[in-house]
CSV table of C-alpha atoms and ligand atoms in Angstrom, one decimal:
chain,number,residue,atom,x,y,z
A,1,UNK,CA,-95.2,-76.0,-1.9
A,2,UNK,CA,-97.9,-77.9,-4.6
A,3,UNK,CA,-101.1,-79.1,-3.3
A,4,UNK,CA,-99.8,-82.5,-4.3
A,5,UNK,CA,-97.1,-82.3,-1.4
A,6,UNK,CA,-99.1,-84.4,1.2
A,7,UNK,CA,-100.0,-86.7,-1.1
A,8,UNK,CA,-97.1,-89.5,0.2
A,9,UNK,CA,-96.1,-92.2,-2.2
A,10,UNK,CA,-99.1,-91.3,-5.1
A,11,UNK,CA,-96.8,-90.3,-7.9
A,12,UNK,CA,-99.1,-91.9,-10.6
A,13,UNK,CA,-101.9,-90.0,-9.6
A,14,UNK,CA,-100.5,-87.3,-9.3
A,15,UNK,CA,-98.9,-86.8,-12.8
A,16,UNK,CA,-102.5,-88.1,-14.3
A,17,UNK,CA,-104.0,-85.4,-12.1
A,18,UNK,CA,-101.3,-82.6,-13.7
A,19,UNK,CA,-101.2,-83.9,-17.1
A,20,UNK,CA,-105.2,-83.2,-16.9
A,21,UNK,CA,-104.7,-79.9,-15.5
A,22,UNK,CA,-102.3,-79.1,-18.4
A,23,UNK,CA,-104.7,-80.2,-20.6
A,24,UNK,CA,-106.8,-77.3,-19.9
A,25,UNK,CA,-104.6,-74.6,-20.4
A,26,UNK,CA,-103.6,-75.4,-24.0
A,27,UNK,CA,-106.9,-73.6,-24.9
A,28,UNK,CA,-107.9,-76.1,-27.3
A,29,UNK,CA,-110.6,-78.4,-25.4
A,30,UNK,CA,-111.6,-80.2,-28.6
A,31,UNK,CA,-108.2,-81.8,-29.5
A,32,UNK,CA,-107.5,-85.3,-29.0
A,33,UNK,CA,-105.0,-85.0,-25.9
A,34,UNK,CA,-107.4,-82.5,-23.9
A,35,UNK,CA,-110.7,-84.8,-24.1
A,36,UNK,CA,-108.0,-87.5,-23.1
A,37,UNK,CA,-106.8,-86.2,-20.0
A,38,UNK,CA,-109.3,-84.0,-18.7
A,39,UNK,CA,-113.2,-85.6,-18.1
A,40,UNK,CA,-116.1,-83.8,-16.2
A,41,UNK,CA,-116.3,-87.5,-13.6
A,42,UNK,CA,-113.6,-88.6,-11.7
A,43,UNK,CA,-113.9,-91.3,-9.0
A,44,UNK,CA,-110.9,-91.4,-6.1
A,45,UNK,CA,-110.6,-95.0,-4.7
A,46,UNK,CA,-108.3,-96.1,-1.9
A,47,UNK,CA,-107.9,-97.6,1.6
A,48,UNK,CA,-108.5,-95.2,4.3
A,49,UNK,CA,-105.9,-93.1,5.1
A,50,UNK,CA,-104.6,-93.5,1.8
A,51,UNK,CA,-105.6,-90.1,1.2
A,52,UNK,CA,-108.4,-89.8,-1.4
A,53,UNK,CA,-110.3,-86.8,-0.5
A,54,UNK,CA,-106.8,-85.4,0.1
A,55,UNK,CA,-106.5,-86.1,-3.7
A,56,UNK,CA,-109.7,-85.0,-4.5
A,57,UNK,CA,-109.8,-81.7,-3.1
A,58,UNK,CA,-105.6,-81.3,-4.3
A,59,UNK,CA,-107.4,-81.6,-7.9
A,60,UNK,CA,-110.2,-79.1,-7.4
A,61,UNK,CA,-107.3,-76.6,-6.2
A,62,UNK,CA,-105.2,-76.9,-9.3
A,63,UNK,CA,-108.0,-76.4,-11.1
A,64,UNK,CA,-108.9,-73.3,-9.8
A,65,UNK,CA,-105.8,-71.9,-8.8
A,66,UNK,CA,-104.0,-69.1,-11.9
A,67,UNK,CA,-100.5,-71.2,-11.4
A,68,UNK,CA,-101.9,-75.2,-11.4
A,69,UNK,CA,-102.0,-75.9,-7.7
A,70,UNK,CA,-99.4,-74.0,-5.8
A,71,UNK,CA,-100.7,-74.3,-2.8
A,72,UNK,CA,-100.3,-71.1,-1.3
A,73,UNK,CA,-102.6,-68.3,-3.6
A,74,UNK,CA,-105.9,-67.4,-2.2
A,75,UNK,CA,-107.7,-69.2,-4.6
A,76,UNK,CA,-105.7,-72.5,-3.5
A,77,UNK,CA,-106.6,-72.0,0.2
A,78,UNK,CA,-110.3,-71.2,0.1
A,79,UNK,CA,-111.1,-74.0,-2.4
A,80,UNK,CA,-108.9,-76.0,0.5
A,81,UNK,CA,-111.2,-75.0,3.6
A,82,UNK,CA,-114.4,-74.7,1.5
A,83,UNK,CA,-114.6,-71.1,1.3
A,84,UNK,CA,-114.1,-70.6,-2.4
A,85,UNK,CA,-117.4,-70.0,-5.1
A,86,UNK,CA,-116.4,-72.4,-7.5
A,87,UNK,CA,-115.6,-75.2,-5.0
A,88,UNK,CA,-118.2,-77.4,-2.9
A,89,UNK,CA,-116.3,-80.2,-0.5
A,90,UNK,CA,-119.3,-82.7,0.5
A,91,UNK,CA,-118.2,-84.3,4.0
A,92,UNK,CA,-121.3,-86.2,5.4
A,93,UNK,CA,-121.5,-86.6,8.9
A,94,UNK,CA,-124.9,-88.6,8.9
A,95,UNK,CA,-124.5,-92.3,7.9
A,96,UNK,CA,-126.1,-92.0,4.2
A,97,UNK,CA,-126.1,-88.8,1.2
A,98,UNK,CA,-130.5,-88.6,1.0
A,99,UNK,CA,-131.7,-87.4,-2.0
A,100,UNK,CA,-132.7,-84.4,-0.8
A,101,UNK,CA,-129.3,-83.1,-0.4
A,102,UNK,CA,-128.2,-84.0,-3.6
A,103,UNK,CA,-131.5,-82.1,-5.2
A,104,UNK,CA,-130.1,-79.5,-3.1
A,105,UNK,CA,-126.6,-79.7,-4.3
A,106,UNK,CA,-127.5,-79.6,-7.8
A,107,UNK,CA,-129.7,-76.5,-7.7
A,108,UNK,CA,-126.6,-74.9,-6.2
A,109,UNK,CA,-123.8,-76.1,-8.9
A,110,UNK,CA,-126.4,-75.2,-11.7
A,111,UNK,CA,-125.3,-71.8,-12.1
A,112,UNK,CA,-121.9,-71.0,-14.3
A,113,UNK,CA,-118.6,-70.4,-11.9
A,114,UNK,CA,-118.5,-67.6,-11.3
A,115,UNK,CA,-114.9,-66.7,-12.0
A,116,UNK,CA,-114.9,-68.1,-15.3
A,117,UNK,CA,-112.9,-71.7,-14.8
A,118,UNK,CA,-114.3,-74.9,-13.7
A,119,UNK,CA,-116.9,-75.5,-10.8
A,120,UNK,CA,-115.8,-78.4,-8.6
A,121,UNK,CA,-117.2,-81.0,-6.4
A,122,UNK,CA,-115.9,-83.2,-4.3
A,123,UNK,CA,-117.8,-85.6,-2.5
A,124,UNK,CA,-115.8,-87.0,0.3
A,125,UNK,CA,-118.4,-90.5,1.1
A,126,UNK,CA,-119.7,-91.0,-2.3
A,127,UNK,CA,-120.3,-94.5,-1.3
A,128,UNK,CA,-122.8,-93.5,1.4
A,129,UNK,CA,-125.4,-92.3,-1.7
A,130,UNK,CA,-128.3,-94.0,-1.1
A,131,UNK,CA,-129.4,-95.2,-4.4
A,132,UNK,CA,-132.2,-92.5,-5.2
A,133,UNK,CA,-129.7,-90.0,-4.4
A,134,UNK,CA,-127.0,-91.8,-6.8
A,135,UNK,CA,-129.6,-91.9,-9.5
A,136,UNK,CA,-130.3,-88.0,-9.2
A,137,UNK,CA,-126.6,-87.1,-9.3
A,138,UNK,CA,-126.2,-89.3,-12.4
A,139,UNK,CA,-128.3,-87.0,-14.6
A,140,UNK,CA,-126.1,-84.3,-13.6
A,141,UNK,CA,-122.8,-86.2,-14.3
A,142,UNK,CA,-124.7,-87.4,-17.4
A,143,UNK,CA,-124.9,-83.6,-18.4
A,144,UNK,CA,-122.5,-82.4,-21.1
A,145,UNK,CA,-120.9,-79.5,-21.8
A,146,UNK,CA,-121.3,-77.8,-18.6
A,147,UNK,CA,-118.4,-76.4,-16.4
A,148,UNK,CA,-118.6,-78.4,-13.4
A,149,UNK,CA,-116.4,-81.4,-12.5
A,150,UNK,CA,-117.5,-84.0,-10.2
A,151,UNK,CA,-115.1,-86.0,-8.2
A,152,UNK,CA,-116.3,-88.5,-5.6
A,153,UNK,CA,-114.1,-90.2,-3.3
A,154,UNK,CA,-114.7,-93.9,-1.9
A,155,UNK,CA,-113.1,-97.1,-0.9
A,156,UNK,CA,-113.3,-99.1,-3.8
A,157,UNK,CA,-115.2,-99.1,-7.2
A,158,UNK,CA,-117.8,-101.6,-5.9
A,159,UNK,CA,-118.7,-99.4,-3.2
A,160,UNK,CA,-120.6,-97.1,-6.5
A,161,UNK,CA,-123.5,-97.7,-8.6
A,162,UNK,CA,-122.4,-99.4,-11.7
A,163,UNK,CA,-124.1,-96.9,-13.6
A,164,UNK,CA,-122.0,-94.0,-11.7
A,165,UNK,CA,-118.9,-95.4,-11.9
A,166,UNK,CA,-118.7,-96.4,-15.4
A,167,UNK,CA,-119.2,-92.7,-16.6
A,168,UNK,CA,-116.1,-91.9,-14.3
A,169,UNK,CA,-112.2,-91.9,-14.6
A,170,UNK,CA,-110.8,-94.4,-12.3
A,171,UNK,CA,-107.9,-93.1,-9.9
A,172,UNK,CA,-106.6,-95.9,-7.5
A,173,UNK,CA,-104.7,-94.5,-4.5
A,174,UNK,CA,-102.0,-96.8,-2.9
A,175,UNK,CA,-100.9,-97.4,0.9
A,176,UNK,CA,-98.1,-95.5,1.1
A,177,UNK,CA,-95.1,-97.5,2.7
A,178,UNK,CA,-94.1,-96.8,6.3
A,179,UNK,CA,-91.1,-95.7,5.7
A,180,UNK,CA,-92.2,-92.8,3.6
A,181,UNK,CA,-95.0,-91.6,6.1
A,182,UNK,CA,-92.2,-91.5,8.6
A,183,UNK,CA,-90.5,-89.2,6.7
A,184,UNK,CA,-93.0,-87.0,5.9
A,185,UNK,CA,-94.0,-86.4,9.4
A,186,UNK,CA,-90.2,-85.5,10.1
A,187,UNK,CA,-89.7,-83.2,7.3
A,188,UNK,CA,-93.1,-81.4,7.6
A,189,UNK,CA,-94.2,-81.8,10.9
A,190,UNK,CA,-90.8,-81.6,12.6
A,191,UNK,CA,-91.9,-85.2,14.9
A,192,UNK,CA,-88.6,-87.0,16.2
A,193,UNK,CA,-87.3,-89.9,14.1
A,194,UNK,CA,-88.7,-92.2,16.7
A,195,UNK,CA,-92.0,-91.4,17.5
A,196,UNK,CA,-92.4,-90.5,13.6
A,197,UNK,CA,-91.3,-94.3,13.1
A,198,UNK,CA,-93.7,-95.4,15.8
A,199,UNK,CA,-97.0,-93.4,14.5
A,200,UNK,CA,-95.8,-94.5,11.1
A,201,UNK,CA,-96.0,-98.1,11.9
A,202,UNK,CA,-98.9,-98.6,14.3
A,203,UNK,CA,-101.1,-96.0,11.7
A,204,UNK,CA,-99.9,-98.3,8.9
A,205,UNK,CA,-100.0,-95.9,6.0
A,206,UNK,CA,-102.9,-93.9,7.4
A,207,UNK,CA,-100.9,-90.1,6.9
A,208,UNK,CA,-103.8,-88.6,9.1
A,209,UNK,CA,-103.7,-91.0,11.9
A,210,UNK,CA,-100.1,-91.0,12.0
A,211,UNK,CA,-99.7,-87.1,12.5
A,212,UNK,CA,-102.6,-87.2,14.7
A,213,UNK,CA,-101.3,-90.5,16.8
A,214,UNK,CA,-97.6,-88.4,16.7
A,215,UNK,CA,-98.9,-84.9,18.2
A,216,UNK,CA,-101.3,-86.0,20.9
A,217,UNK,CA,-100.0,-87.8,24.1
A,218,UNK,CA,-103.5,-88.8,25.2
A,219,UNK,CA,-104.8,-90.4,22.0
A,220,UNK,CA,-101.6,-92.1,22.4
A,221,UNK,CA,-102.3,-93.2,26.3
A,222,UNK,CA,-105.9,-94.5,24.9
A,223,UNK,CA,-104.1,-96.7,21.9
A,224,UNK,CA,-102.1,-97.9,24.8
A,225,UNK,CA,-104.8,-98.9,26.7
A,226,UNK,CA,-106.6,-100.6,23.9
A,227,UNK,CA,-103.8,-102.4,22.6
A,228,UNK,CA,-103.9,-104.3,26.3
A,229,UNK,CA,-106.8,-105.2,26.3
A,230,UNK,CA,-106.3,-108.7,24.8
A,231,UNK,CA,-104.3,-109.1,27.4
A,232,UNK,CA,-106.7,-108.7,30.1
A,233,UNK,CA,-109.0,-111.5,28.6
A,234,UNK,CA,-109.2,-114.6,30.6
A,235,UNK,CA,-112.8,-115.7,30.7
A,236,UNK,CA,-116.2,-114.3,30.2
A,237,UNK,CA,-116.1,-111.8,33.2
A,238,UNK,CA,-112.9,-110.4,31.7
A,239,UNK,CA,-114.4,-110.5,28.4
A,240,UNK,CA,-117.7,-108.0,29.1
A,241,UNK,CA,-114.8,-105.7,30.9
A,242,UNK,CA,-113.3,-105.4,27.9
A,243,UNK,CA,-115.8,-104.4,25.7
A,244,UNK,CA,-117.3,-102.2,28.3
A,245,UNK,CA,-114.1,-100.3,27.7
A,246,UNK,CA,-113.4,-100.1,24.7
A,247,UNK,CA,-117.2,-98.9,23.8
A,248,UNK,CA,-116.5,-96.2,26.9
A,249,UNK,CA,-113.6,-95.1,25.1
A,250,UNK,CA,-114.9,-94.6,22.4
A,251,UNK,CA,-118.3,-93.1,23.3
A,252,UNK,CA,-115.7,-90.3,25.4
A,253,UNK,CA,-113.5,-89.6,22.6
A,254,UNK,CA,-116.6,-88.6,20.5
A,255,UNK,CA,-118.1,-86.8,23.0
A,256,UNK,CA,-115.5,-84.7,24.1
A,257,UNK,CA,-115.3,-83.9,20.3
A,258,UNK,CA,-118.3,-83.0,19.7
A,259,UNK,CA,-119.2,-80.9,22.3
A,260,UNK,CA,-117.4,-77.5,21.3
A,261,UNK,CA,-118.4,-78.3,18.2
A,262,UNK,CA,-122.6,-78.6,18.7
A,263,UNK,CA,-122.6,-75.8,21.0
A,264,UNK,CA,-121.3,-73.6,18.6
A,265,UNK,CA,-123.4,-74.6,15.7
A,266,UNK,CA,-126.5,-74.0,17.8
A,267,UNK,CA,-125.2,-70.5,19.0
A,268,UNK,CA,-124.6,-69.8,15.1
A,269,UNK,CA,-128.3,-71.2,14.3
A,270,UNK,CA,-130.0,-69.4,16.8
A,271,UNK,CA,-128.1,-66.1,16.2
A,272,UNK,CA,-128.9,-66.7,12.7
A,273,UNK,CA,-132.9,-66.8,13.8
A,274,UNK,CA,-132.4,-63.9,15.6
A,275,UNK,CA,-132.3,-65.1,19.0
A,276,UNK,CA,-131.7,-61.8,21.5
A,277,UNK,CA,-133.1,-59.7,19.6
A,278,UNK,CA,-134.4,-57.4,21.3
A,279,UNK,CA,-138.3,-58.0,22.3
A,280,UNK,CA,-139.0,-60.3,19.6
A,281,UNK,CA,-137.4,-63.3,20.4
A,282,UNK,CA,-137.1,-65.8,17.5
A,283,UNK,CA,-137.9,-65.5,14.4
A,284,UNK,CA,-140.5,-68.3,13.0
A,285,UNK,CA,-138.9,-71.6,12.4
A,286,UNK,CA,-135.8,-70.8,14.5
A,287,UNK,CA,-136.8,-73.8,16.9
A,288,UNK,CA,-137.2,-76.4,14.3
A,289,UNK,CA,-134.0,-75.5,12.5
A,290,UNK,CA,-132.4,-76.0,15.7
A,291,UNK,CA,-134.6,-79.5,16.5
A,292,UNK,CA,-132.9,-80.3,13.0
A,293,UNK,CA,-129.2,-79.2,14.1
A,294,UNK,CA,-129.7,-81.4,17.1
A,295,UNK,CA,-130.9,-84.7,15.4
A,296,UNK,CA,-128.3,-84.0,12.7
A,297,UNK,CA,-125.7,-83.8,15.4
A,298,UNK,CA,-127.1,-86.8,17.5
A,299,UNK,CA,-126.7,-88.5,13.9
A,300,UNK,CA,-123.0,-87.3,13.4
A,301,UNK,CA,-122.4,-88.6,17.3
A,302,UNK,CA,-123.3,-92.0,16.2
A,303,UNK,CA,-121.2,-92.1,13.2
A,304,UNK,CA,-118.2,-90.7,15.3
A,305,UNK,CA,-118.7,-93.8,18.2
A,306,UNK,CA,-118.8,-96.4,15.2
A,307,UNK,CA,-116.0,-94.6,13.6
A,308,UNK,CA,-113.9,-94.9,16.7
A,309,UNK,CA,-114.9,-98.6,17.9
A,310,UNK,CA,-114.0,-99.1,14.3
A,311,UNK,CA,-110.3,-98.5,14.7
A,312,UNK,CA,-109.7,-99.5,17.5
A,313,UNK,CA,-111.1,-103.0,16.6
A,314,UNK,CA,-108.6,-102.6,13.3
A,315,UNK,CA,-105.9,-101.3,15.8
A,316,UNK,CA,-107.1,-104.8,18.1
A,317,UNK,CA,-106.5,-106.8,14.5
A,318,UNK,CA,-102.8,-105.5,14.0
A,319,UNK,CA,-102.2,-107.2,17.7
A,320,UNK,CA,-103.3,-111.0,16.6
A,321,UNK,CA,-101.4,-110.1,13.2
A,322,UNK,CA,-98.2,-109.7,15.3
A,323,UNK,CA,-99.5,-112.9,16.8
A,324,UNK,CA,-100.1,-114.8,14.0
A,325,UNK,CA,-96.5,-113.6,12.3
A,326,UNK,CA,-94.9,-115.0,15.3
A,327,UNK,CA,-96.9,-118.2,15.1
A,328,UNK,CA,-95.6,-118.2,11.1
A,329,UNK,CA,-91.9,-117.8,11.6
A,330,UNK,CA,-91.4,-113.9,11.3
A,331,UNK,CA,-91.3,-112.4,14.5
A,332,UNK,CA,-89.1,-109.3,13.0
A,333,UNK,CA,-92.2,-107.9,11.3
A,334,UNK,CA,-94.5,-107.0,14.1
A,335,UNK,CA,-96.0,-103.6,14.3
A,336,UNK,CA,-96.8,-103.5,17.3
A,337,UNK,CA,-92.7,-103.9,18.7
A,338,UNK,CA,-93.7,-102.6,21.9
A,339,UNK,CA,-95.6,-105.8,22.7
A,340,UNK,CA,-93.2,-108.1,21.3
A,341,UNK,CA,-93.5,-110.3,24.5
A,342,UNK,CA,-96.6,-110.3,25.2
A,343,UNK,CA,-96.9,-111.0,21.8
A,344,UNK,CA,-94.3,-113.7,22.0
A,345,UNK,CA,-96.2,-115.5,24.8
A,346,UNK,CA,-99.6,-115.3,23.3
A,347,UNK,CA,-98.2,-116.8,19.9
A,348,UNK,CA,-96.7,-119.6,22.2
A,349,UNK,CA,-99.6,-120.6,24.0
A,350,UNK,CA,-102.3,-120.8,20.9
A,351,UNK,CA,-102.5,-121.9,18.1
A,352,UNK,CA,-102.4,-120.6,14.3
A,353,UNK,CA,-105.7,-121.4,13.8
A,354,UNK,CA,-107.3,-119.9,16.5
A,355,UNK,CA,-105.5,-116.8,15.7
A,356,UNK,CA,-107.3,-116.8,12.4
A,357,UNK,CA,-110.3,-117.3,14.0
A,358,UNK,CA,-110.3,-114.1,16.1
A,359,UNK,CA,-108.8,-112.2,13.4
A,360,UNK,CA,-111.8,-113.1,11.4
A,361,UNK,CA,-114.1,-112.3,14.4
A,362,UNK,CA,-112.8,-108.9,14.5
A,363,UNK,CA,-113.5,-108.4,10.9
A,364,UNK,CA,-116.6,-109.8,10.8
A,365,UNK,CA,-117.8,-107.6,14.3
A,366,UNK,CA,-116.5,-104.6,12.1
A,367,UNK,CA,-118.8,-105.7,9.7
A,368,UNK,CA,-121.7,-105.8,11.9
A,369,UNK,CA,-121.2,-102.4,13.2
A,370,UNK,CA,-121.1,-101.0,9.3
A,371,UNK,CA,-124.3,-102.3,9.1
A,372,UNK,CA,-125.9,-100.7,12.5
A,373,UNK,CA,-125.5,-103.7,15.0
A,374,UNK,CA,-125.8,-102.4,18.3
A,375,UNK,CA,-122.4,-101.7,19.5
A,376,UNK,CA,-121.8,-102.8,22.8
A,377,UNK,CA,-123.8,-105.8,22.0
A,378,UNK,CA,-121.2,-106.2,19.2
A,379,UNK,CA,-118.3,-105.9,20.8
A,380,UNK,CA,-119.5,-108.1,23.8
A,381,UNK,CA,-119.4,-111.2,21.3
A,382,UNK,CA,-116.5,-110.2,19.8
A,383,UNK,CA,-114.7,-110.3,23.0
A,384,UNK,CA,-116.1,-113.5,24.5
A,385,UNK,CA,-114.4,-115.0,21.2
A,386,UNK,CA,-111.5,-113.5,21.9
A,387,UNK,CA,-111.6,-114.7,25.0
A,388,UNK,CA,-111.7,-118.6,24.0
B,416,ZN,ZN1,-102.7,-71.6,-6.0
């Protein structure tokens, strides 16, 4: 199995990605092909789901692995879950990279790798850089001759300094069609042919959400319930329900997944500062670290909420898309089959127009809650337009 195997329906950048990783073995940097294919900058773009950290990270393992990516050696799993020297995976969790942390970052990839190959970074949200920070990582990918590659991961070019991306290799990632998802998740994941072709379509080429969608009953039961909710609206009463819900939902999907998660980071922290040992309690700074962890992880809880209002206002979209494909003469096309009457109905009793309109509402409340609008005020005028 090649790290390459999960990336569905990317065959172009996955033989650019191989043809640079050959490129490094011939043992001749300085010839003509090698300073073709292989560069120190490389910038993953994509739609979500598309899988460009998956890419990323797939790189950084044939890079360090002895046979090119197999996916299975030692070296190929630790530079996978972040355990390996040479490889740093940058996930932010807060809603922008500070400056500080990429000061921090560079200090730690200064040094040669340590087993004698390439140093590798991937930065998973290189588009949440603020500006300072993107200018301080320049420098560094400014920097010739050293050993380190950098490659940052974002939804589309424009979403990067001018100045960072045009010192980086472009890879676009595509939406991978239904049908192959579906088939991943039978061959690898073993899901029945129906409920792979169900995630498949309702995740619409989002590999993650599918499996995810595929393997848990109760994320499916709280799709469920948000894709009726535009059927509950009829008026403004019905309309503050609504969005009530859907913000509740969210806010408890979040929660309950952060909750293991912050506990044990604050056992870690304070064991780290010594906490029980014996007589001395903690050490000095122990309780501001942890005042830290906590604001860091009252940040991440935040970003998790938006994150999930987020899809499920995209998953809301796919509903008047089904709508509006009725209203345009293809009612074989929905995704959303198991609403094809309501769907019908809905399609029969407005018009094309006003579908457009609340398509664009929901993109443009999406919007809002990108840029920190308050989100159950959001959402509340979102679904009194709905509601019209
Ligand atoms: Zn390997």
């Amino acid at each position: 199995m090649s790290v390459y195997a999960d990336l569905v329906g990317q065959h172009e950048v996955v033989e650019i990605l191989q043809k640079a990783v050959a490129s490094t073995l011939n043992g001749d940097e300085n010839s003509n092909t090698a300073t073709q294919e292989m560069t120190h900058a490389w910038v993953f773009t994509g739609p979500p789901g598309s899988g460009r950290s998956n890419a990323a990270v797939a790189f950084a393992q044939a890079l360090i692995c002895p046979k090119n990516g197999c996916g299975t050696c030692n070296e190929c799993k630790s530079a996978a879950n972040g355990s390996h020297p040479d490889v740093e995976i940058i996930r932010t969790e807060g809603l922008s990279i500070k400056i500080d942390e990429v000061r921090e970052l560079l200090t730690r990839v200064a040094w040669a790798p340590s087993m004698g190959g390439w140093r590798v970074v991937v930065m998973e949200d290189a588009d949440r850089l603020t500006e300072s920070a993107a200018n301080a990582l320049l420098k560094a990918i400014e920097e010739p001759g050293n050993r380190t590659v950098w490659l940052l991961c974002a939804p589309t070019l424009h979403d990067l300094l001018p100045t960072i991306r045009s010192r980086c290799r472009h890879l676009q990632l595509v939406t991978p069609s239904t049908a192959a998802v579906a088939q991943v998740l039978q061959d690898r994941d073993g899901i029945s042919p129906v409920m792979a072709d169900f995630a498949a379509r309702v995740s619409q080429g989002h590999i993650g959400r599918a499996r995810y969608l595929a393997n848990n009953e109760s994320v499916r039961n709280t799709r469920n319930t948000i894709m009726k909710l535009p059927l509950t609206l009829h008026g403004i009463s019905s309309a503050f329900a609504a969005a009530q819900t859907l913000v509740d939902l969210a806010t408890t999907q979040a929660t309950e997944a952060a909750e293991n998660r912050n506990e044990k980071e604050i056992d870690d922290l304070s064991l780290a500062y010594g906490k029980g040992a014996t007589g001395r309690g903690m050490a000095t700074g122990g309780s501001k670290a942890i005042k830290d962890l906590e604001k860091e992880q009252k940040t991440r809880q935040t970003r998790m909420i938006r994150d999930g209002l987020d899809a499920a206002l995209l998953d809301i979209a796919t509903f008047y898309r089904d709508v509006m494909m009725v209203q345009a003469g293809s009612p074989d096309a929905l995704i959303n089959k198991e609403l094809a009457a309501e769907i019908q109905n809905l399609a029969e009793k407005t018009k094309p127009l006003s579908t457009i309109k609340k398509i664009t509402a929901i993109m443009d409340a999406r919007t809002n809650l990108g840029h920190n609008a308050a989100p159950l005020l959001t959402v509340e005028a979102l679904m009194c337009t709905l509601a019209r």
